[in-house]
Amino acid sequence: MNIAHILLKAHKLHPERAAVSIGSKTLYNYRSFYERVRYLAASMTAELSLNVGDRVAIAMPNHPEYLVIRYAAWFAGLSVVPINAKLHTLEINYMLEHSGSKVCFISSKLQREGDFQNSAKVEVVDVDSDEYQDMVNPGQEIDMVEVQPDALAWLFYTSGTTGKPKGVMITHHNMLIGAMSYLVDVDNISAADSIIHAAPISHGSGFYDLPHVMRCANQVIPAGGQFDPSEVLGLIQDWDGVTMFLAPTMIKRLVQSQESSQCSLRGLKTVVYGGGPMYVEDIKRALDVLGPCFVQIYGQGESPMTITVLSKTVINNTSHERYEKRLASVGMAQSSVSVTIFGDDGLPATKGAIGEVLVKGAVVARGYWNDDAATRATWKDGWLHTGDIGFFDEDGFLTLIDRSKDLIISGGSNIYPREIEEVLVAHPSVNEVACVGQFSEEWGESVVAFVVLEHQCLADERDLDEFCLSRIARFKRPKYYHFVDSLPKNNYGKVLKTDLRQLLSIKPLN
């Protein structure tokens, strides 16, 4: 099987339908998209001398050719290595070298802004060059290469917040099951719908390319190549049946922009969110401003977008007696996986008991690229150990408490930062917050809250302390509050708590 078969089928079913658009303009229909993919696949084998199984990297911002390159690579039996274009040159070169990529596709935008220096000894092709244009022009043709279901399709490098990034091996079968899971568990798609790739295609948004191609829908690349709230609100008015995958931090910015602009949302169908904690107060505000369009997913690079889902039906069922608790959860297990909780004793936990989240299923990756030790440490007895801490309620809804590495132990008691953050973010003066542990000779660790205030809002430690004491146990409240202009985030919008802990190790608060 080859995941590129879904494009071949779409081309045959609806050749004239819009396939790839830039801003408000259709660039390729499914006929021209497929032909461009086929010509590039032939050039990859003939001109770039790539063989079945070779790795092809894409290190550029969202661009229409991103989609062409990855389908062409799959068509030719190659594996794709997606690299976030905002990474540092050293990080990009590490991934190129570690993956053994033979070719790296970039855009001139990356060359100008990222000062990309190729030290990995790979051939670099600029999609904005005449060379690339020659490669996609009509010429040689090849048949689609058939590959085994467990052949590597997508070598995704983790964010590397705890060390060097690891290459997660996603197979053609993994990707097919993941796409089908979207249609079963997340949302339905029609050929009249569109997905706006406002978040990086190198990450979750790119994974949702697949079910939209399966349904012959349109894929829209913002003209700016990245997330801009005002541009996204404009595109929602230009296209119908709009879906987006956004990180919670992006949704906050979109909500703020819509509150001030009051744009028409007639084209908005679905916003899928994930990739970081969405606090209850934030999703309530988003529902008020953007309407009943939200679906939450929980996944990891090792089980991309496919562990649990909190459906529109649940999110919009405000009359349910456990509505608030369900809104704070990440939903129920998706159909393609089994999810369980294991306690510290290595045994399945009872309902309501806190432990590590484990997952297995046909969508879960097969391991890490060239890292047997890390693979053995993460996959045990068929289960993927996620490193996330949570519990199931009586109805099967999973609530995540924190990453195991973020747990704070103070005076022998376990303190979960997410619980404190949920409280603090409900304060009207707080925009963002992140809690971490700081070494304490007396308690082992003390809780430190890094706080970003709303614009022109005033609050001090006393205000926040009183707010916490009215809502959580005294021992859980932060010992210190550190007010900052912004929180450090990676290129996908996740807060980098490792950076905050490192800051405290250099300059502790007292």
Coordinates of C-alpha atoms in Angstrom, one line a residue:
M1 CA 0.0 0.0 0.0
N2 CA 1.0 3.6 -0.5
I3 CA -0.7 6.6 1.3
A4 CA -0.4 8.5 -2.0
H5 CA -3.2 6.3 -3.3
I6 CA -5.7 8.7 -1.6
L7 CA -4.5 11.5 -4.0
L8 CA -4.8 9.2 -7.0
K9 CA -8.4 8.3 -6.0
A10 CA -9.3 12.0 -5.4
H11 CA -7.9 12.9 -8.8
K12 CA -10.1 10.3 -10.5
L13 CA -13.3 11.2 -8.5
H14 CA -13.2 15.0 -8.6
P15 CA -10.5 16.2 -11.0
E16 CA -11.9 19.7 -11.3
R17 CA -12.4 20.4 -7.6
A18 CA -10.1 22.8 -5.8
A19 CA -7.3 20.9 -4.2
V20 CA -4.7 23.5 -3.1
S21 CA -5.3 27.2 -2.7
I22 CA -3.1 30.2 -1.6
G23 CA -5.1 32.8 0.3
S24 CA -8.4 33.3 -1.5
K25 CA -7.2 31.9 -4.8
T26 CA -7.3 28.3 -6.0
L27 CA -3.9 27.3 -7.3
Y28 CA -4.4 23.6 -8.2
N29 CA -7.4 21.5 -8.8
Y30 CA -7.1 17.7 -8.2
R31 CA -6.1 17.1 -11.8
S32 CA -3.2 19.6 -11.8
F33 CA -2.2 18.7 -8.3
Y34 CA -1.9 15.1 -9.1
E35 CA 0.0 15.8 -12.4
R36 CA 2.4 18.1 -10.6
V37 CA 3.0 15.4 -7.9
R38 CA 3.6 12.8 -10.6
Y39 CA 6.1 14.9 -12.5
L40 CA 8.0 15.8 -9.4
A41 CA 8.1 12.1 -8.3
A42 CA 9.8 11.3 -11.6
S43 CA 12.3 14.1 -11.2
M44 CA 13.1 12.9 -7.7
T45 CA 14.2 9.6 -9.0
A46 CA 15.8 10.7 -12.3
E47 CA 17.3 14.1 -11.5
L48 CA 17.9 13.8 -7.8
S49 CA 18.9 10.1 -8.0
L50 CA 16.7 9.1 -5.1
N51 CA 15.9 5.4 -4.5
V52 CA 13.0 3.8 -2.7
G53 CA 13.3 4.2 1.0
D54 CA 15.5 7.3 0.9
R55 CA 14.6 10.2 3.1
V56 CA 13.5 13.6 1.8
A57 CA 13.4 16.6 4.2
I58 CA 11.1 19.6 3.9
A59 CA 12.3 22.6 5.9
M60 CA 10.2 25.5 4.9
P61 CA 7.2 27.6 6.1
N62 CA 3.7 26.6 5.0
H63 CA 3.7 26.7 1.2
P64 CA 1.6 25.1 -1.5
E65 CA 4.6 23.2 -2.7
Y66 CA 4.9 21.6 0.7
L67 CA 1.9 19.4 -0.1
V68 CA 3.2 18.7 -3.7
I69 CA 6.6 17.6 -2.4
R70 CA 5.4 15.2 0.3
Y71 CA 2.9 13.4 -2.0
A72 CA 5.6 13.2 -4.7
A73 CA 8.0 11.7 -2.2
W74 CA 5.4 9.1 -1.2
F75 CA 4.5 8.4 -4.9
A76 CA 8.2 7.6 -5.5
G77 CA 8.4 5.3 -2.4
L78 CA 10.4 7.8 -0.4
S79 CA 10.1 8.9 3.3
V80 CA 9.4 12.5 4.3
V81 CA 11.2 14.3 7.1
P82 CA 9.2 17.4 8.1
I83 CA 11.3 20.0 9.8
N84 CA 9.9 23.2 11.3
A85 CA 11.4 26.1 9.3
K86 CA 11.6 28.3 12.5
L87 CA 14.2 26.0 14.1
H88 CA 17.8 27.1 14.4
T89 CA 20.2 26.1 11.7
L90 CA 22.1 23.8 14.1
E91 CA 18.8 22.1 14.9
I92 CA 17.9 21.7 11.3
N93 CA 21.3 20.3 10.4
Y94 CA 21.1 17.8 13.3
M95 CA 17.8 16.4 11.9
L96 CA 19.2 16.3 8.4
E97 CA 22.3 14.4 9.5
H98 CA 20.5 12.1 12.0
S99 CA 17.8 11.1 9.5
G100 CA 20.3 10.6 6.7
S101 CA 18.2 12.8 4.4
K102 CA 19.5 12.9 0.8
V103 CA 17.7 16.1 -0.3
C104 CA 16.2 19.1 1.6
F105 CA 13.5 21.3 0.1
I106 CA 13.5 24.9 1.3
S107 CA 12.0 28.2 0.2
S108 CA 13.9 31.4 -0.4
K109 CA 11.9 32.8 2.6
L110 CA 13.8 30.4 4.9
Q111 CA 17.1 31.2 3.3
R112 CA 16.6 34.9 3.9
E113 CA 15.1 34.8 7.4
G114 CA 16.7 31.6 8.8
D115 CA 20.1 32.1 7.3
F116 CA 20.1 28.4 6.4
Q117 CA 23.6 27.0 6.1
N118 CA 23.8 23.5 4.8
S119 CA 26.4 21.6 6.8
A120 CA 24.7 18.3 6.6
K121 CA 26.0 17.5 3.1
V122 CA 22.5 17.1 1.5
E123 CA 21.4 18.5 -1.8
V124 CA 19.2 21.6 -1.2
V125 CA 16.4 22.5 -3.6
D126 CA 14.7 25.9 -3.4
V127 CA 11.0 25.6 -4.4
D128 CA 11.2 29.2 -5.6
S129 CA 13.9 28.5 -8.0
D130 CA 13.9 27.8 -11.8
E131 CA 15.5 24.4 -11.0
Y132 CA 12.5 23.4 -9.0
Q133 CA 10.1 24.7 -11.7
D134 CA 11.9 22.5 -14.2
M135 CA 11.3 19.5 -11.9
V136 CA 7.6 19.9 -11.8
N137 CA 7.1 20.7 -15.5
P138 CA 5.7 17.9 -17.7
G139 CA 8.4 15.4 -18.6
Q140 CA 9.3 11.9 -17.5
E141 CA 6.7 9.8 -15.7
I142 CA 6.8 6.9 -13.3
D143 CA 4.2 4.6 -11.8
M144 CA 3.4 4.9 -8.2
V145 CA 5.7 2.7 -6.1
E146 CA 4.0 0.1 -4.0
V147 CA 5.4 -0.2 -0.5
Q148 CA 4.7 -2.4 2.5
P149 CA 2.3 -1.1 5.1
D150 CA 5.1 -0.8 7.6
A151 CA 7.3 1.2 5.3
L152 CA 8.4 4.5 6.7
A153 CA 6.3 7.5 5.4
W154 CA 6.8 10.3 7.9
L155 CA 9.9 10.7 10.1
F156 CA 8.8 13.3 12.6
Y157 CA 11.3 14.7 15.1
T158 CA 10.0 15.4 18.6
S159 CA 10.4 18.9 20.0
G160 CA 13.4 17.9 22.0
T161 CA 12.5 19.7 25.2
T162 CA 14.2 17.0 27.3
G163 CA 17.3 16.5 25.1
K164 CA 18.1 15.8 21.5
P165 CA 15.1 15.4 19.3
K166 CA 14.1 11.8 18.5
G167 CA 12.8 10.7 15.1
V168 CA 9.4 9.1 15.4
M169 CA 8.9 6.5 12.6
I170 CA 5.3 6.9 11.2
T171 CA 4.4 4.2 8.6
H172 CA 2.1 4.3 5.7
H173 CA -0.3 2.2 7.7
N174 CA -0.1 4.5 10.7
M175 CA -1.0 7.4 8.5
L176 CA -3.9 5.7 6.8
I177 CA -5.4 4.6 10.2
G178 CA -4.9 8.1 11.6
A179 CA -6.8 9.7 8.6
M180 CA -9.6 7.2 9.0
S181 CA -9.8 7.9 12.7
Y182 CA -10.3 11.6 12.0
L183 CA -13.4 10.8 9.8
V184 CA -14.8 8.4 12.5
D185 CA -14.0 10.3 15.7
V186 CA -13.2 13.9 15.0
D187 CA -15.3 15.4 12.2
N188 CA -16.9 14.6 8.9
I189 CA -15.7 16.2 5.7
S190 CA -17.4 16.9 2.4
A191 CA -15.8 17.8 -1.0
A192 CA -17.2 21.3 -0.5
D193 CA -15.1 21.9 2.7
S194 CA -11.7 23.5 3.2
I195 CA -8.9 23.2 5.7
I196 CA -6.8 26.3 6.4
H197 CA -3.3 25.4 7.3
A198 CA -2.6 28.2 9.7
A199 CA -0.6 26.0 12.0
P200 CA 2.7 24.4 10.7
I201 CA 2.1 21.7 8.1
S202 CA 5.3 20.1 9.5
H203 CA 3.2 19.3 12.6
G204 CA -0.5 18.5 13.4
S205 CA -2.1 20.5 10.7
G206 CA -0.2 18.6 8.0
F207 CA -1.5 15.3 9.4
Y208 CA -5.1 16.6 8.7
D209 CA -4.2 17.0 5.1
L210 CA -4.9 13.3 4.6
P211 CA -8.6 13.0 5.5
H212 CA -9.3 16.2 3.5
V213 CA -7.7 14.6 0.4
M214 CA -9.7 11.5 1.1
R215 CA -12.8 13.6 0.8
C216 CA -11.5 15.7 -2.2
A217 CA -11.7 18.9 -0.1
N218 CA -9.7 22.1 -0.5
Q219 CA -6.4 22.9 1.3
V220 CA -5.8 26.6 1.9
I221 CA -2.3 28.0 2.6
P222 CA -2.4 31.5 4.1
A223 CA -0.6 33.9 1.8
G224 CA 1.6 34.9 4.7
G225 CA 2.7 31.3 5.2
Q226 CA 2.0 31.3 8.9
F227 CA -0.6 32.0 11.5
D228 CA -1.9 35.5 11.5
P229 CA -5.3 36.0 13.2
S230 CA -6.6 38.8 11.0
E231 CA -5.7 36.9 7.8
V232 CA -7.4 33.7 9.2
L233 CA -10.6 35.6 10.0
G234 CA -10.5 36.9 6.4
L235 CA -10.1 33.5 4.9
I236 CA -13.0 32.2 7.0
Q237 CA -15.2 34.6 5.0
D238 CA -13.6 33.5 1.6
W239 CA -14.1 29.7 2.0
D240 CA -16.9 27.3 3.0
G241 CA -16.8 24.5 5.5
V242 CA -13.6 25.7 7.1
T243 CA -11.6 23.5 9.5
M244 CA -8.4 24.4 11.2
F245 CA -6.0 22.7 13.7
L246 CA -4.8 25.3 16.2
A247 CA -2.8 25.2 19.4
P248 CA -4.5 26.7 22.4
T249 CA -2.2 29.8 22.3
M250 CA -3.3 30.4 18.7
I251 CA -6.9 30.2 19.7
K252 CA -6.4 32.8 22.3
R253 CA -5.0 35.2 19.7
L254 CA -7.8 34.4 17.3
V255 CA -10.4 35.1 20.0
Q256 CA -8.8 38.4 20.9
S257 CA -8.7 39.4 17.2
Q258 CA -12.3 38.5 16.6
E259 CA -13.4 40.4 19.8
S260 CA -12.0 43.5 18.3
S261 CA -12.9 43.0 14.6
Q262 CA -16.3 41.2 14.8
C263 CA -15.8 39.5 11.5
S264 CA -18.4 37.2 9.9
L265 CA -17.8 33.6 10.8
R266 CA -20.2 32.2 8.2
G267 CA -17.5 29.8 6.7
L268 CA -16.2 28.4 10.0
K269 CA -17.2 24.8 10.6
T270 CA -14.6 23.2 12.9
V271 CA -11.6 24.2 15.0
V272 CA -9.6 21.2 16.3
Y273 CA -7.3 22.1 19.2
G274 CA -4.5 20.2 20.9
G275 CA -0.8 20.3 21.4
G276 CA -0.9 21.9 24.9
P277 CA -3.3 22.5 27.8
M278 CA -6.5 24.4 27.1
Y279 CA -7.7 25.8 30.3
V280 CA -11.5 25.7 31.0
E281 CA -11.8 29.5 31.2
D282 CA -10.1 29.9 27.8
I283 CA -12.3 27.4 26.0
K284 CA -15.4 28.9 27.5
R285 CA -14.3 32.3 26.2
A286 CA -13.5 30.8 22.8
L287 CA -17.0 29.2 22.6
D288 CA -18.6 32.5 23.5
V289 CA -16.7 34.4 20.8
L290 CA -16.3 31.8 17.9
G291 CA -19.3 29.6 18.5
P292 CA -19.9 25.9 18.9
C293 CA -17.2 24.8 16.5
F294 CA -14.6 23.2 18.8
V295 CA -13.2 19.6 19.0
Q296 CA -10.3 18.7 21.2
I297 CA -7.8 16.0 20.4
Y298 CA -4.9 14.6 22.5
G299 CA -2.0 12.9 20.8
Q300 CA 1.8 12.7 20.7
G301 CA 4.3 12.5 17.9
E302 CA 4.4 8.8 18.7
S303 CA 0.6 8.5 18.2
P304 CA -0.1 11.6 16.2
M305 CA -3.5 13.3 16.9
T306 CA -5.0 10.0 17.8
I307 CA -5.1 9.1 21.5
T308 CA -8.4 10.7 22.7
V309 CA -11.1 13.1 21.4
L310 CA -13.5 15.5 23.1
S311 CA -16.2 15.9 20.5
K312 CA -18.4 18.9 19.6
T313 CA -21.4 17.1 21.1
V314 CA -19.7 16.9 24.5
I315 CA -18.2 20.3 24.4
N316 CA -21.5 21.9 23.5
N317 CA -23.6 19.9 26.0
T318 CA -23.7 22.6 28.6
S319 CA -26.6 21.0 30.5
H320 CA -24.7 17.9 31.4
E321 CA -24.2 17.5 35.2
R322 CA -20.5 17.0 34.8
Y323 CA -20.0 19.5 32.0
E324 CA -17.2 21.4 33.7
K325 CA -15.2 18.3 34.4
R326 CA -15.7 17.0 30.9
L327 CA -14.6 20.3 29.5
A328 CA -11.4 20.0 31.6
S329 CA -10.7 16.5 30.2
V330 CA -9.3 15.5 26.8
G331 CA -12.2 13.2 26.1
M332 CA -12.5 9.5 25.4
A333 CA -10.2 7.1 23.6
Q334 CA -10.3 7.3 19.8
S335 CA -11.5 4.2 17.9
S336 CA -8.1 3.2 16.6
V337 CA -6.4 2.9 20.0
S338 CA -6.7 1.3 23.5
V339 CA -5.8 3.7 26.3
T340 CA -5.2 2.8 29.9
I341 CA -3.6 4.1 33.1
F342 CA -0.8 2.3 34.9
G343 CA 0.1 3.1 38.5
D344 CA 3.6 3.3 40.0
D345 CA 3.5 -0.4 40.6
G346 CA 3.4 -1.1 36.9
L347 CA -0.2 -2.4 37.0
P348 CA -3.5 -1.1 35.6
A349 CA -5.0 1.6 37.8
T350 CA -8.6 1.6 39.0
K351 CA -11.1 4.2 37.8
G352 CA -10.2 7.6 39.3
A353 CA -6.7 6.6 40.2
I354 CA -3.8 8.8 39.0
G355 CA -1.1 7.2 36.9
E356 CA 0.8 7.3 33.6
V357 CA -1.2 7.2 30.3
L358 CA -0.4 4.2 28.1
V359 CA -1.7 3.7 24.5
K360 CA -1.5 1.0 21.9
G361 CA -3.1 0.5 18.5
A362 CA -2.5 0.3 14.7
V363 CA -1.9 4.1 14.6
V364 CA 1.0 4.1 17.1
A365 CA 4.5 4.6 15.7
R366 CA 6.8 1.6 15.5
G367 CA 9.7 3.3 17.4
Y368 CA 12.5 5.9 17.1
W369 CA 14.8 6.2 14.2
N370 CA 18.3 4.7 15.0
D371 CA 17.6 4.7 18.7
D372 CA 16.9 1.3 20.1
A373 CA 17.5 2.2 23.7
A374 CA 14.9 5.0 23.6
T375 CA 12.5 2.8 21.8
R376 CA 12.8 0.0 24.4
A377 CA 12.3 2.6 27.2
T378 CA 9.1 4.1 25.6
W379 CA 7.4 1.0 24.1
K380 CA 7.0 -1.8 26.6
D381 CA 4.9 -5.0 26.1
G382 CA 3.1 -3.3 23.2
W383 CA 2.2 -0.2 25.1
L384 CA 3.5 3.3 24.3
H385 CA 4.4 5.0 27.6
T386 CA 3.4 8.6 27.0
G387 CA 5.0 10.2 30.1
D388 CA 1.7 12.0 30.7
I389 CA -0.1 11.7 34.1
G390 CA -3.9 11.5 34.3
F391 CA -7.0 9.5 35.3
F392 CA -10.2 8.1 33.9
D393 CA -13.6 9.0 35.3
E394 CA -16.5 6.6 35.6
D395 CA -17.6 7.4 32.0
G396 CA -14.2 6.9 30.4
F397 CA -13.2 10.5 30.0
L398 CA -9.4 11.0 30.4
T399 CA -8.2 14.0 32.4
L400 CA -4.6 14.9 32.0
I401 CA -2.9 16.4 35.1
D402 CA 0.6 17.0 33.9
R403 CA 3.7 15.6 32.3
S404 CA 5.4 13.2 34.8
K405 CA 8.6 15.4 34.5
D406 CA 6.6 18.5 35.5
L407 CA 5.3 17.0 38.8
I408 CA 6.3 19.1 41.8
I409 CA 7.0 17.2 45.1
S410 CA 6.9 19.6 48.1
G411 CA 7.1 18.3 51.6
G412 CA 6.4 14.8 50.4
S413 CA 3.1 15.9 48.7
N414 CA 2.5 15.6 44.9
I415 CA 1.5 19.0 43.4
Y416 CA 0.3 19.1 39.8
P417 CA 1.1 22.4 38.1
R418 CA -1.9 22.1 35.8
E419 CA -4.3 22.4 38.8
I420 CA -2.7 25.6 40.0
E421 CA -2.6 27.0 36.4
E422 CA -6.3 26.4 36.0
V423 CA -7.0 28.4 39.1
L424 CA -4.7 31.3 38.2
V425 CA -5.8 31.7 34.6
A426 CA -9.3 32.3 35.9
H427 CA -8.2 35.5 37.6
P428 CA -9.4 38.4 35.4
S429 CA -6.0 40.0 35.4
V430 CA -4.1 36.9 34.3
N431 CA -3.4 36.2 30.6
E432 CA -1.0 33.3 30.8
V433 CA 0.7 31.3 33.6
A434 CA 3.1 28.4 34.0
C435 CA 4.1 26.8 37.3
V436 CA 7.3 24.9 37.9
G437 CA 9.2 23.6 40.9
Q438 CA 12.2 25.3 42.4
F439 CA 14.7 23.5 44.8
S440 CA 14.0 24.1 48.4
E441 CA 16.2 22.9 51.3
E442 CA 13.2 22.9 53.6
W443 CA 10.5 21.4 51.3
G444 CA 12.4 19.7 48.6
E445 CA 10.6 21.9 46.0
S446 CA 8.6 25.1 46.1
V447 CA 6.0 26.2 43.6
V448 CA 6.9 29.1 41.4
A449 CA 4.3 30.8 39.1
F450 CA 5.4 32.7 36.1
V451 CA 2.6 35.1 35.3
V452 CA 1.8 37.2 32.2
L453 CA -0.9 39.8 33.0
E454 CA -3.6 41.0 30.7
H455 CA -2.8 44.3 28.9
Q456 CA -3.2 47.3 31.3
C457 CA -4.3 45.0 34.2
L458 CA -2.7 45.2 37.6
A459 CA -2.4 42.4 40.1
D460 CA 0.3 41.7 42.7
E461 CA 1.4 38.6 44.6
R462 CA -1.1 39.3 47.4
D463 CA -4.0 39.4 45.0
L464 CA -3.1 36.1 43.3
D465 CA -2.3 34.4 46.6
E466 CA -5.7 35.3 48.0
F467 CA -7.3 34.1 44.8
C468 CA -5.5 30.7 45.1
L469 CA -6.3 30.3 48.8
S470 CA -10.0 30.7 48.1
R471 CA -9.8 27.8 45.6
I472 CA -7.1 25.3 46.4
A473 CA -5.3 23.8 49.4
R474 CA -2.8 26.1 51.0
F475 CA 0.2 23.8 50.4
K476 CA -0.5 23.9 46.7
R477 CA -0.4 27.6 46.2
P478 CA 2.8 29.2 44.7
K479 CA 5.5 30.2 47.1
Y480 CA 6.7 32.8 44.6
Y481 CA 5.1 34.8 41.7
H482 CA 7.3 36.0 38.9
F483 CA 5.7 38.5 36.6
V484 CA 7.0 38.3 33.0
D485 CA 6.1 39.9 29.6
S486 CA 5.8 36.5 27.9
L487 CA 6.4 32.8 28.5
P488 CA 9.0 30.9 26.5
K489 CA 7.4 28.7 23.8
N490 CA 8.7 26.3 21.2
N491 CA 7.7 26.7 17.5
Y492 CA 4.5 24.8 18.0
G493 CA 3.3 27.1 20.9
K494 CA 4.1 24.8 23.8
V495 CA 5.4 26.5 26.9
L496 CA 9.0 25.5 27.6
K497 CA 9.0 24.7 31.3
T498 CA 12.5 23.4 30.9
D499 CA 13.6 26.9 30.2
L500 CA 11.8 28.2 33.2
R501 CA 13.4 25.6 35.5
Q502 CA 16.8 26.5 34.0
L503 CA 16.2 30.1 34.7
L504 CA 15.5 29.3 38.3
S505 CA 18.5 27.2 38.6
I506 CA 20.7 30.1 37.6
K507 CA 18.8 32.8 39.5
P508 CA 16.5 31.3 42.2
L509 CA 13.7 33.3 43.6
N510 CA 13.7 33.9 47.4

